[in-house]
Every structure is written in C-alpha cells, then in structure tokens.
Coordinates of C-alpha atoms and ligand atoms in Angstrom, one line a residue:
X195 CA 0.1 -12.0 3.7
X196 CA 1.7 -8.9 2.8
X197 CA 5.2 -8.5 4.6
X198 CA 6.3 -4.4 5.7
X199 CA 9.6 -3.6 7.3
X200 CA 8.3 -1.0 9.6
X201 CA 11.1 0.9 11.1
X202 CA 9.8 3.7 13.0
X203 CA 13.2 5.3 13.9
X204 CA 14.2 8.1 16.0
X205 CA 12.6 11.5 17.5
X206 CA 9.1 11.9 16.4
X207 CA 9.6 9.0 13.7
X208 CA 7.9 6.5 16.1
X209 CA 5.1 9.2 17.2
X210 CA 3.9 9.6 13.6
X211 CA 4.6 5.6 13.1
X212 CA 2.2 4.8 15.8
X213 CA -0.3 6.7 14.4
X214 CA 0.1 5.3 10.7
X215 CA -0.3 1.5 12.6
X216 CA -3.2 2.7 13.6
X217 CA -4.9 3.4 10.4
X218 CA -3.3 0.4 8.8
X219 CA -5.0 -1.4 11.7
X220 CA -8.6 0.6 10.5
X221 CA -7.5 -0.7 7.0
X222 CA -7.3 -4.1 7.9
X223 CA -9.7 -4.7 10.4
X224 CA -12.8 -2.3 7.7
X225 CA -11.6 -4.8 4.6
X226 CA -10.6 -7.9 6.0
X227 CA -6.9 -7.9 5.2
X228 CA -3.8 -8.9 7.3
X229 CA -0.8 -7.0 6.8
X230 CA 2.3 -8.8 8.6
X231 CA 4.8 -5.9 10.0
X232 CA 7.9 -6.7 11.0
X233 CA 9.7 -3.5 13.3
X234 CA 13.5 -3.1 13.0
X235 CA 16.2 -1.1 14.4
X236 CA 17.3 1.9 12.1
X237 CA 19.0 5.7 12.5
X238 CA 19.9 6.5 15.9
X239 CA 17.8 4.0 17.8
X240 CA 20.3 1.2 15.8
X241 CA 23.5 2.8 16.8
X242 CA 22.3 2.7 20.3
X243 CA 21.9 -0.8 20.3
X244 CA 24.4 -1.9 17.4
X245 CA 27.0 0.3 16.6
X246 CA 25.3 0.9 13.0
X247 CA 22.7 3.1 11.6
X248 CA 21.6 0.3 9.4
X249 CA 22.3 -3.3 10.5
X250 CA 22.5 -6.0 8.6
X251 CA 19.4 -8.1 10.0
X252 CA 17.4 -4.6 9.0
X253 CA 18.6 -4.4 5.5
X254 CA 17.8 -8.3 5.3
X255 CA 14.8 -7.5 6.6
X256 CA 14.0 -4.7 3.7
X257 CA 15.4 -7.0 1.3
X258 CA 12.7 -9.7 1.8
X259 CA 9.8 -7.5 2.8
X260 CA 6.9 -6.2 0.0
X261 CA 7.2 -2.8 1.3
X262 CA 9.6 -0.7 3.7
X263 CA 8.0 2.3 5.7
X264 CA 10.3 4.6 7.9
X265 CA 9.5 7.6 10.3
X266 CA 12.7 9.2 10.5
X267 CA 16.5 9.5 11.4
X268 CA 18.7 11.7 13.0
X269 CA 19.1 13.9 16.4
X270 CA 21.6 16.1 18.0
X271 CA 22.9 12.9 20.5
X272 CA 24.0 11.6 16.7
X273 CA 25.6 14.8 14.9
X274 CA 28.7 14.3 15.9
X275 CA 29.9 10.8 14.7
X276 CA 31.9 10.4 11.7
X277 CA 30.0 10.3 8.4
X278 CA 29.6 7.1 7.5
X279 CA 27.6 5.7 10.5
X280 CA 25.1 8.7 11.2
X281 CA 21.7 8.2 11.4
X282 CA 21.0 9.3 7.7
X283 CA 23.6 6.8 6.3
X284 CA 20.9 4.3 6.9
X285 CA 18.4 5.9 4.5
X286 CA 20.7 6.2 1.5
X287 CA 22.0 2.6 2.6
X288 CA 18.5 1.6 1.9
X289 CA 17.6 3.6 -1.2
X290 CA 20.6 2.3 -2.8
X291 CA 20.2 -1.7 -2.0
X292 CA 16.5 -1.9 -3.2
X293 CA 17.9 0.2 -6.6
X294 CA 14.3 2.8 -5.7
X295 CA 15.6 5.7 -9.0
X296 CA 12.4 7.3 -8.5
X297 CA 11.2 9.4 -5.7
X298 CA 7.5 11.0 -5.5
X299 CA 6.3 13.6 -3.6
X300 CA 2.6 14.2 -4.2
X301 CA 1.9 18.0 -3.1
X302 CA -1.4 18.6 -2.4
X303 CA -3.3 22.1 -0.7
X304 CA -7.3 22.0 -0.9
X305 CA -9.4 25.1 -1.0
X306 CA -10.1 25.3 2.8
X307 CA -6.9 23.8 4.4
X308 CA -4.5 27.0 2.5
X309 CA -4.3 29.1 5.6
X310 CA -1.4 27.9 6.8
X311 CA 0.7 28.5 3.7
X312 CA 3.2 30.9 3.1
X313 CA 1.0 31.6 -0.6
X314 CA -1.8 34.0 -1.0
X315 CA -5.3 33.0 -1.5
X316 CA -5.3 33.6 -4.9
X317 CA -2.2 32.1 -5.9
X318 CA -3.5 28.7 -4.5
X319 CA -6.8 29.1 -6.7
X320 CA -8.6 26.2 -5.6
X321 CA -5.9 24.4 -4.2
X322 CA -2.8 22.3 -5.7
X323 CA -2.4 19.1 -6.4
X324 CA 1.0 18.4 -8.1
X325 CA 3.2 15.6 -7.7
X326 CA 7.2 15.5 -8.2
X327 CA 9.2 12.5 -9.9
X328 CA 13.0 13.0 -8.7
X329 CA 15.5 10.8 -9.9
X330 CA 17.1 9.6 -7.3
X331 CA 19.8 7.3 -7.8
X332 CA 22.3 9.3 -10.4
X333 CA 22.9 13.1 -11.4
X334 CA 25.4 15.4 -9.8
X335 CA 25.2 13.8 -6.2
X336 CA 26.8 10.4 -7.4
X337 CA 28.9 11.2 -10.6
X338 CA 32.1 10.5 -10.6
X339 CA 34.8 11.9 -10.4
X340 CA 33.7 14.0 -7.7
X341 CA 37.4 15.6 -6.1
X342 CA 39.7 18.2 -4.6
X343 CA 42.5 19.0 -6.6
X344 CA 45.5 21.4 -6.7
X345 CA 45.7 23.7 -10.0
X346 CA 49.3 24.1 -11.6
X347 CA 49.3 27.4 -9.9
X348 CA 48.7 25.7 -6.6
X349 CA 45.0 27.4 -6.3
X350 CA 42.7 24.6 -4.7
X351 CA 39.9 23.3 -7.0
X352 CA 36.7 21.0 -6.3
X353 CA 35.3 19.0 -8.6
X354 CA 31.4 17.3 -9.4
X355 CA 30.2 16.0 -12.3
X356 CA 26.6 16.1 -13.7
X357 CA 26.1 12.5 -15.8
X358 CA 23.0 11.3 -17.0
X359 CA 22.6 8.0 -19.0
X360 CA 20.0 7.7 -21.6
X361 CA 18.4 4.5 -19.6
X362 CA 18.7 6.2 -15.8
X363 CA 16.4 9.1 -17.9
X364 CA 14.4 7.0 -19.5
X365 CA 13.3 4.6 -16.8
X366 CA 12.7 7.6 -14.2
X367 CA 10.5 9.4 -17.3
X368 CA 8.6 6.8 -17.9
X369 CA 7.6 6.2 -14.0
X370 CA 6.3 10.0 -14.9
X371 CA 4.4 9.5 -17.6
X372 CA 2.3 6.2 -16.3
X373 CA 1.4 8.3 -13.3
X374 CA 0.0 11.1 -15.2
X375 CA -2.1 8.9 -17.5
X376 CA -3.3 8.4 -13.9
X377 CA -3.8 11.8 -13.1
X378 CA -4.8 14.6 -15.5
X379 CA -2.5 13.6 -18.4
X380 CA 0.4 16.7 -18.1
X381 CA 4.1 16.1 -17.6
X382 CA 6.1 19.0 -17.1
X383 CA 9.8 18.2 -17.3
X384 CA 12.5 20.2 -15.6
X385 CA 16.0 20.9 -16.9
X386 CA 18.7 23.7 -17.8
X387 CA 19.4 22.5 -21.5
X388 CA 20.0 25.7 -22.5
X389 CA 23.3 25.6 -20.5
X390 CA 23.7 21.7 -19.6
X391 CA 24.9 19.1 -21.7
X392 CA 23.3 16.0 -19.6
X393 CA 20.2 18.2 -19.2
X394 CA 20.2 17.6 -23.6
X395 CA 20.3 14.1 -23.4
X396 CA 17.7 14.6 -20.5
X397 CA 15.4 16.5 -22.5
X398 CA 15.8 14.3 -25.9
X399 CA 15.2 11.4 -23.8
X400 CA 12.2 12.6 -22.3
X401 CA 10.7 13.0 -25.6
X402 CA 11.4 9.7 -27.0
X403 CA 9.3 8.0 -24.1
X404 CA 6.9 11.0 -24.9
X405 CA 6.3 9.0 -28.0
X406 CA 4.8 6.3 -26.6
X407 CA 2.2 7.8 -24.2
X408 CA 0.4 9.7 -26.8
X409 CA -2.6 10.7 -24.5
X410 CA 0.1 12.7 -22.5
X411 CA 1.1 16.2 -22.9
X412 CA 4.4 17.0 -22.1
X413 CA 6.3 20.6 -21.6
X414 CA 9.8 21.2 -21.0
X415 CA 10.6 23.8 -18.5
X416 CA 14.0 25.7 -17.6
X417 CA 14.3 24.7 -14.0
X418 CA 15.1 28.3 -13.1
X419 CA 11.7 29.2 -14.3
X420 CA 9.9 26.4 -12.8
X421 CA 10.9 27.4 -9.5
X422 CA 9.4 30.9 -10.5
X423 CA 6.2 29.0 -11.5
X424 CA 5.8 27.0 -8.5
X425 CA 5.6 30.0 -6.1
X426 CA 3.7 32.8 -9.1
X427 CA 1.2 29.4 -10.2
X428 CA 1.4 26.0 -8.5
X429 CA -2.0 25.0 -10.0
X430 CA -0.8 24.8 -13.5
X431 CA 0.9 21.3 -13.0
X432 CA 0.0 18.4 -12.5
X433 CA 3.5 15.9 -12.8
X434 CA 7.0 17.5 -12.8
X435 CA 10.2 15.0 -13.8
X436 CA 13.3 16.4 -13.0
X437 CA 16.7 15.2 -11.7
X438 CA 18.6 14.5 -8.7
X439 CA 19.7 17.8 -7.9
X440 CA 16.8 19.5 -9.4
X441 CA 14.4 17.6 -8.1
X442 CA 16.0 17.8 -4.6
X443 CA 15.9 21.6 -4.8
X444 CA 12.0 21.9 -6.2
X445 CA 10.7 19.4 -4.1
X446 CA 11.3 21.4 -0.7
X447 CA 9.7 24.7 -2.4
X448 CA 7.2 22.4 -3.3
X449 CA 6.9 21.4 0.2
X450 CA 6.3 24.6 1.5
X451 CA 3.3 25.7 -0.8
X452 CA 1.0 23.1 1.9
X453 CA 2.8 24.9 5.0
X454 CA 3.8 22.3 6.8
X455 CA 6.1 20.1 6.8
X456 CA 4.2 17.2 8.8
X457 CA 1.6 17.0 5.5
X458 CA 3.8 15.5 3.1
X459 CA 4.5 11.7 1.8
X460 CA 7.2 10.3 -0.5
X461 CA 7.4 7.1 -1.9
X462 CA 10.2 6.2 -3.7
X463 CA 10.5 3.3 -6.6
X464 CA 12.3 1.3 -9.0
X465 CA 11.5 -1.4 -11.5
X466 CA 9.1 -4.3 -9.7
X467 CA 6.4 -3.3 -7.0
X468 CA 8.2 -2.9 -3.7
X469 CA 8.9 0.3 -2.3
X470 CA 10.4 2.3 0.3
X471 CA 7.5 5.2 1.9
X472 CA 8.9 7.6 4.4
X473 CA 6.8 11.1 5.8
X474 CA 9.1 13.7 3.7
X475 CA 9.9 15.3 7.4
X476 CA 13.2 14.4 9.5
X477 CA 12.8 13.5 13.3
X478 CA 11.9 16.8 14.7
X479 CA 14.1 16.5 18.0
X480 CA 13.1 20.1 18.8
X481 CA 8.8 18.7 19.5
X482 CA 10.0 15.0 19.7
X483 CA 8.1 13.3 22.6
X484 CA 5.5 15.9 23.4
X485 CA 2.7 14.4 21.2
X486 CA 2.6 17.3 18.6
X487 CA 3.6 15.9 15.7
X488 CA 1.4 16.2 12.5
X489 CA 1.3 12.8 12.0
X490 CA -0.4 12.8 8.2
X491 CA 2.7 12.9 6.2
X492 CA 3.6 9.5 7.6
X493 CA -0.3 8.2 7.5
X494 CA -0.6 9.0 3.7
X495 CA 2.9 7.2 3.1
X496 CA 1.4 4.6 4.2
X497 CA -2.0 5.0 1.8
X498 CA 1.2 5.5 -1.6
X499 CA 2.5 2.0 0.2
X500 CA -1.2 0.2 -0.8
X501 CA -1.4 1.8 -3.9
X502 CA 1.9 1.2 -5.3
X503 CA 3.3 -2.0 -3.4
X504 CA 0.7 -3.6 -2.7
X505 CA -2.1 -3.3 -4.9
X506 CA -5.0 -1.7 -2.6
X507 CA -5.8 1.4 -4.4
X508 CA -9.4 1.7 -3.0
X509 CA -7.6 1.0 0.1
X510 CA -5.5 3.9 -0.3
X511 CA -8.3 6.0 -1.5
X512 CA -10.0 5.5 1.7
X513 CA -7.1 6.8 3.7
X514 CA -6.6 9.8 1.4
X515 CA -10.4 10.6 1.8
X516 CA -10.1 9.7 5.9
X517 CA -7.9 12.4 5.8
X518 CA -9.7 15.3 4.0
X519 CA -12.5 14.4 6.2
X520 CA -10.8 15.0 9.4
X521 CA -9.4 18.4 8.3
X522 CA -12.1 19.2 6.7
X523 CA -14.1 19.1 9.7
X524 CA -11.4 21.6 11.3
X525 CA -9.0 18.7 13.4
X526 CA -5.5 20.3 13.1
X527 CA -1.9 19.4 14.7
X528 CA -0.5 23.0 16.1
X529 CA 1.9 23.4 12.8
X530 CA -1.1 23.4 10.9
X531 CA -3.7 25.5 13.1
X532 CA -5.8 27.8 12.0
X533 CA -8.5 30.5 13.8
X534 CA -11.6 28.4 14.6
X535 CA -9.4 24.9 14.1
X536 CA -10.1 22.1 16.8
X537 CA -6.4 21.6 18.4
X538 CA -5.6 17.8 18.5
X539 CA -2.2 15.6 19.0
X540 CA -0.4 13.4 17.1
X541 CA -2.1 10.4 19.1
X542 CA -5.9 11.5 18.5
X543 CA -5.2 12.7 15.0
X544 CA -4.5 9.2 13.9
X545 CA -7.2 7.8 15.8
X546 CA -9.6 10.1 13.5
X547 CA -8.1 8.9 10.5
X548 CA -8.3 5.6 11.8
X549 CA -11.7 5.9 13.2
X550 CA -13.0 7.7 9.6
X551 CA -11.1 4.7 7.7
X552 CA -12.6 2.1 9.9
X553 CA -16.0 3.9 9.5
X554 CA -16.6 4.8 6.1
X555 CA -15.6 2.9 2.7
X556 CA -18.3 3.5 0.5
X557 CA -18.0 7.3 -0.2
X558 CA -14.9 6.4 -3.4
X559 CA -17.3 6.5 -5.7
X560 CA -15.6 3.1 -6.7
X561 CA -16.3 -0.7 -6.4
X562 CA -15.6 -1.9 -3.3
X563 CA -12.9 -4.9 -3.6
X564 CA -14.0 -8.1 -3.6
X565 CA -12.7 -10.0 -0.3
X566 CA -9.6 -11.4 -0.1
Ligands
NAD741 P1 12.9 18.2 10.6 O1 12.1 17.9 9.4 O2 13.1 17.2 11.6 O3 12.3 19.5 11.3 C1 12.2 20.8 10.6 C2 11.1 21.6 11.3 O4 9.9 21.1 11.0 C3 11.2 21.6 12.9 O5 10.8 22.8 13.4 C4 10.2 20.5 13.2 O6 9.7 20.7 14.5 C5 9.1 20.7 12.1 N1 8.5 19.4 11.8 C6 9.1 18.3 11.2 N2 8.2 17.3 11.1 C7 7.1 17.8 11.7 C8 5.8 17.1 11.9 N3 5.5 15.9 11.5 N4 4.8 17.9 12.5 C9 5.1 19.1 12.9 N5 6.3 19.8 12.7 C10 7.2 19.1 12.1 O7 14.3 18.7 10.0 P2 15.7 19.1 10.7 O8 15.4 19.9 12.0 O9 16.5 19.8 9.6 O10 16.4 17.8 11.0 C11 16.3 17.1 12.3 C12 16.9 15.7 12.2 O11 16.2 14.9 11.2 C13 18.4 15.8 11.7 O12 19.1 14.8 12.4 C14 18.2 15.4 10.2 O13 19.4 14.9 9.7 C15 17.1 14.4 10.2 N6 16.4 14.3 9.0 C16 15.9 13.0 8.7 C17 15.1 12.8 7.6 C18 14.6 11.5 7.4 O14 14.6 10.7 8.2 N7 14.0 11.2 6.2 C19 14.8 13.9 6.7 C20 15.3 15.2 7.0 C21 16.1 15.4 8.2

C-alpha cells in the first residue's frame, strides 16, 4: 500500500487538505485502492507543539513515505521568530532532504472558466494550458559566495552569485522534455544568454538533451521577453524550463493568467518516483477558518501525486476531469465567482469533486486499470 506523508499545516492548509482526503477517499473507494496516509506536524502547527517548524519524526516520516503532500505554512502568530525556525523553513528543509531540483506548475484556464482573470477574452483564445519546469535546487538563491562586504573606499557591497552546473541543467531539462513528449511536444526554454554567462552553459546544455528527444521542438526565449509573451500570448506554449530565479519570477505571472490563486498545483521532483505536491497558495490567514477557501489547487496536487508518484494516471485523469465537471457546471469558491456562478465552500467543493470522482470513471476515453 502506497505510503503519503500528509501534513496539512497551518491557516487554510488543513481546510483545502480535508477536501483533497476527500477525493482521494472517492479515488480509493471508485477503484479499489488503499492509500495509507500518515498526518504530521509541520509550519506553525509544529512549533506550537515542538519548538520546530519541521521535526525530526516529520522529516523521517517524508523520508520513508512514497509521496509527501502539504497545504501550507506560515501566519502572522509566526512572523516574528528568528529565521531559521519560521514556518517556511520547513518547506525548503523538505525540498532540500528529498534532493526534488524540479518544480512544476501546470497552468491551465479553459474557455468558460476565464472570467475571473486579469486577461482579456481574446488574449486567452481558447484557454491555456502551459506548464512551468523551475529548477529548484541551484541558481542565484543558493550560489555561493553570497556576502556583505566593505569596498576599499569603505562603500558597502552585497554579493550573489548565479552558478549553473552542466548536470543541475541537464537533469532539470530533461524532466522538461519527457513531459512534453507527454503533452504537445514544444519546450520553450527561458534564459538571459545575451547577458549571462551561466544562462550560456544553460542554453548549450539545453540543446544537447535537445538531441535526444528528436520528436520535440525546442525554442529559446530571452526571459525578459517571455514575461512579455506570457501576458500578450499565453496560448503559444506548452512547456517552459527556466531557472531558479527565473522560474520563480514567471511562475507567479503565470499564476495569475487563471485568476486565482486557489487553482493552482505544484509538484516538485528529482531523480526516482517520489515527490513532494503542495497547492502553489500560502495559508491565507486573512479567510483562514471561514470555509472559503478554493480548495482545487490542493485537490489537483493531489491528482500530479497519482500520476507522478504513484503510477495512477487514469486515476489522476479522473480527478482532473471531476474537476472541469464541477466548474463547468458553474460551482465556484468566492475568489473565483462569476455572474450566474453557484457560490459553494471549500467543504462542498470537495465533496463535488469527490462525489463526480466517485461517480464517473469511464468518460477518459482510456482503459480502465485493471484491479489491483
Ligand atoms: P497567500 O497565498 O496565503 O495569500 C495571498 C492571497 O490569496 C490572500 O488574499 C488569500 O486570501 C488568497 N488565497 C490564497 N489561497 C487561497 C485559496 N486557496 N482560495 C482563495 N483565496 C486564496 O500568501 P500570503 O498572504 O503572501 O502569505 C500568507 C502566509 O503563507 C505567510 O506566512 C507566507 O509566508 C505563507 N506562504 C506559505 C506558502 C506555502 O506553504 N507553500 C506559500 C506562500 C506563502
């Protein structure tokens, strides 16, 4: 039986967590599997109880487990301890032990759901569905050295640096490319080689793993421009690669072209199958408790968590259609509401996912899995 270190977290992290049990529980209960969850203390809720954001039973826990899945971290009652044991330690603490250098965000608006974003009509087309590789573990937000320092003069100075190995590149690019064999075979990666030395070795690199997915066209964009692209013409990609930074910075513009927040899953991966799957939102302390929160994000985290650690893509197809059922029959969380929408709460939305997950199955357009 599957194992998943399910840490639901603070502020609205256990509101959307509850609601993704709930479809796992439609998942398990429509195909006949058993997925063994194992809740832990993590964020805020474990320095409450422990002293740290992310004890060591917890990290054991991840360590063993097939998959991790988080709600969130983090709240005002936190903001003011040092550093090193806030909240949101706990999530790099936990990227960085299970070595997970690649981060997806699947971005996707359909034809119908677009009101509520920021974009025109007409630059959504008929709706979006892109998905981001960042790299996650290297770049400019772990190079060393990274210091203050006095000049001669005496003038203070800060210091970053921007390194890039040809394998960190690589391994990340590749991730990229297997998913758009996947998808509709386009990889668009993101740079500044006409100013960056590791964004060079970025961009050569990219093109020798190029080589060996023929059946994949690849494009090189400026990342200046790309963030022009994704607001002027999101529907012209399909997977974008790009760096720590890079990636960091693209991937919330990204995130608003759906409108909300609440929509979007990550996933976030390194070399064998498990994973760590988190809603892309934080904890929401300002609508934390009053059974608001857009629970979807965290629902199709857990759908990338069958497909990717555990094998059930039909599975995870069934969620991903559960939801575009329930919206598209006009069910909408407040952040997301539209003229003529039918107003629901983070509870019931889950229960309609769960209820179209545990009542439908055959609609994929795929062979239904043999049982286990
Ligand atoms: P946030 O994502 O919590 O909230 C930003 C805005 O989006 C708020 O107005 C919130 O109400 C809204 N929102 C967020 N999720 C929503 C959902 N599911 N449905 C509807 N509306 C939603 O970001 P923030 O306010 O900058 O941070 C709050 C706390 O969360 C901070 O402590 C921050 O450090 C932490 N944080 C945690 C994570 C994480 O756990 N992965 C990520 C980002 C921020």
């Amino acid at each position: 039986m599957p194992t998943v270190a399910w840490l639901p977290g603070d502020g609205i992290g256990p509101e959307v967590a509850a609601a993704a049990r709930d479809v796992l529980k439609a998942v398990e209960k429509r195909y006949d599997h058993r997925f063994d969850l194992r809740e832990a203390l993590v964020g805020g809720a474990a320095i409450d109880q422990t002293g740290q954001p992310l004890p060591v039973d917890t990290l054991a826990l991840c360590r063993e487990a097939d998959a991790v899945f988080l709600g969130a971290v983090g709240g005002p009652e936190w903001d003011d301890l040092p550093p090193e044991l806030r909240p949101e330690k706990a999530l790099l603490g936990i990227r960085k032990d299970l070595g997970v250098y690649a981060n997806l965000r699947p971005v996707k608006v359909k034809a119908g759901w677009t009101s509520a974003s920021p974009l025109k009509e007409e630059l959504l087309g008929d709706g979006i569905d892109l998905l981001i590789v960042r790299e996650l573990t290297g770049g400019i937000y772990f190079g060393q050295p990274r210091e203050r320092r006095s000049t001669p003069g005496g003038e203070e100075q800060a210091l970053d640096t921007m390194v890039y190995s040809t394998d960190e590149v690589r391994r990340v690019a590749e991730v990229a490319f297997r998913m758009a064999g996947e998808r509709r075979k386009k990889v668009t990666s993101v740079d500044k080689a006409n100013v960056l030395e590791s964004s060079r070795l970025w961009r050569e690199t990219v093109e020798g793993v190029a080589g060996r997915f023929p059946e994949v066209e690849l494009t090189h964009f400026y990342v200046d421009n790309c963030a022009m692209q994704l607001v002027r013409n999101p529907a012209q990609f399909d997977v974008l690669v790009t760096g720590n930074m890079f990636g960091d910075i693209l991937s919330d513009l990204a995130s608003v072209l759906t409108g909300s927040l609440g929509m979007l899953p990550s996933a976030s991966l390194g070399d064998g199958s498990r994973g760590f799957y988190e809603p892309v939102h934080g904890s929401g302390p300002d609508i934390a408790g009053k059974d608001v929160a857009n629970p979807l994000g965290a629902i199709l985290s857990v759908a990338l968590m069958l497909r990717y650690s555990l094998g059930l893509e039909y599975e995870a197809r069934s969620i991903e259609a559960a939801v575009e059922t329930v919206l598209g029959r006009g069910y909408r969380t407040v952040d997301m509401a539209q003229k003529g929408c039918i107003l629901v709460g983070t509870r019931k939305m889950g229960e309609l996912v769960a209820g179209e997950v545990a009542g439908t199955g055959s609609f994929l357009g795929l062979p239904r899995p043999e049982a286990p």
